[in-house]
CSV table of C-alpha atoms in Angstrom, one decimal:
chain,number,residue,atom,x,y,z
A,16,MET,CA,-117.6,269.7,79.2
A,17,THR,CA,-117.8,267.9,82.3
A,18,LEU,CA,-115.3,265.7,84.2
A,19,GLU,CA,-117.1,262.7,83.0
A,20,THR,CA,-116.9,263.5,79.5
A,21,TYR,CA,-113.3,264.2,79.8
A,22,THR,CA,-112.7,260.9,81.6
A,23,ILE,CA,-114.8,258.9,79.0
A,24,ASN,CA,-113.0,260.9,76.4
A,25,ASN,CA,-109.6,260.0,77.9
A,26,ILE,CA,-110.5,256.4,78.2
A,27,LEU,CA,-111.8,256.1,74.6
A,28,THR,CA,-108.7,257.8,73.6
A,29,VAL,CA,-106.5,255.3,75.4
A,30,PHE,CA,-108.6,252.3,74.1
A,31,CYS,CA,-108.5,253.6,70.6
A,32,SER,CA,-104.7,254.5,70.7
A,33,VAL,CA,-104.2,251.0,72.0
A,34,GLY,CA,-106.3,249.3,69.5
A,35,PHE,CA,-104.7,251.4,66.8
A,36,GLY,CA,-101.4,250.4,68.1
A,37,THR,CA,-102.2,246.8,68.2
A,38,VAL,CA,-103.5,246.9,64.8
A,39,VAL,CA,-100.3,248.7,63.4
A,40,THR,CA,-98.0,246.2,65.3
A,41,LEU,CA,-100.0,243.1,64.0
A,42,TRP,CA,-99.7,244.6,60.4
A,43,ALA,CA,-96.1,245.4,60.7
A,44,THR,CA,-95.3,241.9,62.2
A,45,ARG,CA,-97.4,239.8,60.2
A,46,LYS,CA,-94.5,238.7,57.9
A,47,LYS,CA,-92.5,238.0,60.9
A,48,ILE,CA,-95.2,236.0,62.4
A,49,LYS,CA,-95.9,234.0,59.2
A,50,ALA,CA,-92.1,233.5,58.7
A,51,GLU,CA,-91.9,232.2,62.4
A,52,THR,CA,-94.8,230.0,61.6
A,53,ASN,CA,-93.4,228.8,58.4
A,54,LEU,CA,-90.0,228.1,60.1
A,55,PHE,CA,-91.9,226.0,63.0
A,56,ASN,CA,-93.9,224.3,60.4
A,57,THR,CA,-90.5,223.4,58.6
A,58,GLU,CA,-88.7,222.1,61.5
A,59,ILE,CA,-91.7,219.9,62.3
A,60,TYR,CA,-91.7,218.5,58.8
A,61,SER,CA,-88.0,218.3,58.7
A,62,THR,CA,-88.2,216.2,62.1
A,63,MET,CA,-91.0,214.1,60.4
A,64,LEU,CA,-88.9,213.7,57.2
A,65,GLY,CA,-85.8,212.6,59.4
A,66,ASP,CA,-87.9,210.0,61.3
A,67,LEU,CA,-89.4,208.5,58.0
A,68,ARG,CA,-85.8,208.3,56.5
A,69,ALA,CA,-84.8,206.6,59.7
A,70,GLN,CA,-87.6,204.0,59.4
A,71,ILE,CA,-87.1,203.7,55.7
A,72,ASN,CA,-83.4,202.8,56.2
A,73,MET,CA,-84.3,200.4,59.0
A,74,GLN,CA,-86.8,198.7,56.9
A,75,GLY,CA,-84.3,198.5,54.1
A,76,GLU,CA,-81.9,196.8,56.4
A,77,GLN,CA,-84.5,194.5,57.6
A,78,ILE,CA,-85.4,193.6,53.8
A,79,LYS,CA,-81.8,193.1,53.1
A,80,ASN,CA,-81.3,190.8,56.2
A,81,GLN,CA,-84.4,188.8,55.1
A,82,ALA,CA,-83.2,188.5,51.6
A,83,GLN,CA,-80.0,187.2,52.9
A,84,GLN,CA,-81.9,184.9,55.2
A,85,ILE,CA,-83.9,183.6,52.2
A,86,GLN,CA,-80.7,183.0,50.1
A,87,ASN,CA,-79.1,181.0,53.0
A,88,LEU,CA,-82.3,178.8,53.4
A,89,GLN,CA,-82.4,178.4,49.7
A,90,GLU,CA,-78.9,177.3,49.6
A,91,LYS,CA,-79.5,174.9,52.6
A,92,GLU,CA,-82.5,173.6,50.8
A,93,THR,CA,-80.5,172.8,47.7
A,94,GLU,CA,-78.0,170.9,49.8
A,95,ASN,CA,-80.6,168.9,51.6
A,96,ILE,CA,-82.4,168.0,48.4
A,97,LYS,CA,-78.9,166.7,47.1
A,98,VAL,CA,-78.6,164.7,50.3
A,99,ILE,CA,-82.3,163.4,49.8
A,100,ASN,CA,-81.6,162.5,46.3
A,101,LEU,CA,-78.2,160.6,47.3
A,102,GLN,CA,-80.3,158.7,49.9
A,103,GLN,CA,-83.0,157.7,47.6
A,104,ARG,CA,-80.4,156.4,45.2
A,105,ARG,CA,-78.9,154.5,47.9
A,106,GLU,CA,-82.2,153.0,49.0
A,107,ARG,CA,-83.1,152.1,45.5
A,108,HIS,CA,-79.8,150.4,45.1
A,109,TYR,CA,-80.2,148.4,48.5
A,110,LEU,CA,-83.8,147.5,47.5
A,111,ASN,CA,-82.5,146.1,44.2
A,112,GLU,CA,-79.8,144.1,46.2
A,113,ILE,CA,-82.2,142.8,48.7
A,114,LYS,CA,-84.4,141.7,45.7
A,115,ASP,CA,-81.3,140.2,44.2
A,116,LEU,CA,-80.7,138.3,47.5
A,117,LYS,CA,-84.2,137.1,47.8
A,118,ALA,CA,-84.0,135.6,44.5
A,119,THR,CA,-80.6,134.1,45.1
A,120,ILE,CA,-82.1,132.6,48.5
A,121,LYS,CA,-85.2,131.3,46.5
A,122,ASN,CA,-82.6,129.7,44.2
A,123,LEU,CA,-80.3,128.3,46.9
A,124,GLU,CA,-83.6,127.0,48.9
A,125,SER,CA,-84.7,125.3,45.8
A,126,LYS,CA,-81.2,123.8,45.1
A,127,LEU,CA,-81.2,122.6,48.8
A,128,GLU,CA,-84.4,121.0,48.6
A,129,SER,CA,-83.4,119.2,45.4
A,130,ILE,CA,-80.0,118.0,47.1
A,131,GLN,CA,-82.2,116.8,50.0
A,132,ASN,CA,-84.6,115.0,47.8
A,133,GLN,CA,-81.5,113.4,45.9
A,134,ILE,CA,-80.1,112.3,49.3
A,135,SER,CA,-83.4,111.0,50.5
A,136,ASN,CA,-83.7,109.1,47.4
A,137,GLU,CA,-80.4,107.8,47.6
A,138,GLN,CA,-81.0,106.6,51.1
A,139,SER,CA,-84.2,104.8,50.2
C-alpha cells in the first residue's frame, strides 16, 4: 500500500469514527435533548398560562367594576325617576290650581261686570 492509501484510509477512519461517535452521542442523549425540549416548551406554556391568568383576572376586575358602575347608575336612575315623578305630580297640582284660579278670575270678572252694570243702571 502506498502512502496515499494509508492517508485516505486514516482520513476515512477518522471520519467514520467521528460520524459513529456522533451517532452514538446523539442516540445516547436523545432522551436528554427531548426532555430539555419538553422542559423549554413547558416553561413557555407556563409563562403563557400565567399571562392568560393575569389577563383573565384583570378582565374579571374590570367586569366587577363595570357591574358596580351599572348598579350605581341604576340606583341613580331610580332616584331620578322618583324626582321626576314628584315634579310631575307638583306640576299637575299647580296646573289644576291655575285652572281653578282662572275659573275664579272668570267668575270674579263676571261678578265685577255685573256690579258695574248695576252701578251704571243706578246712576242712570
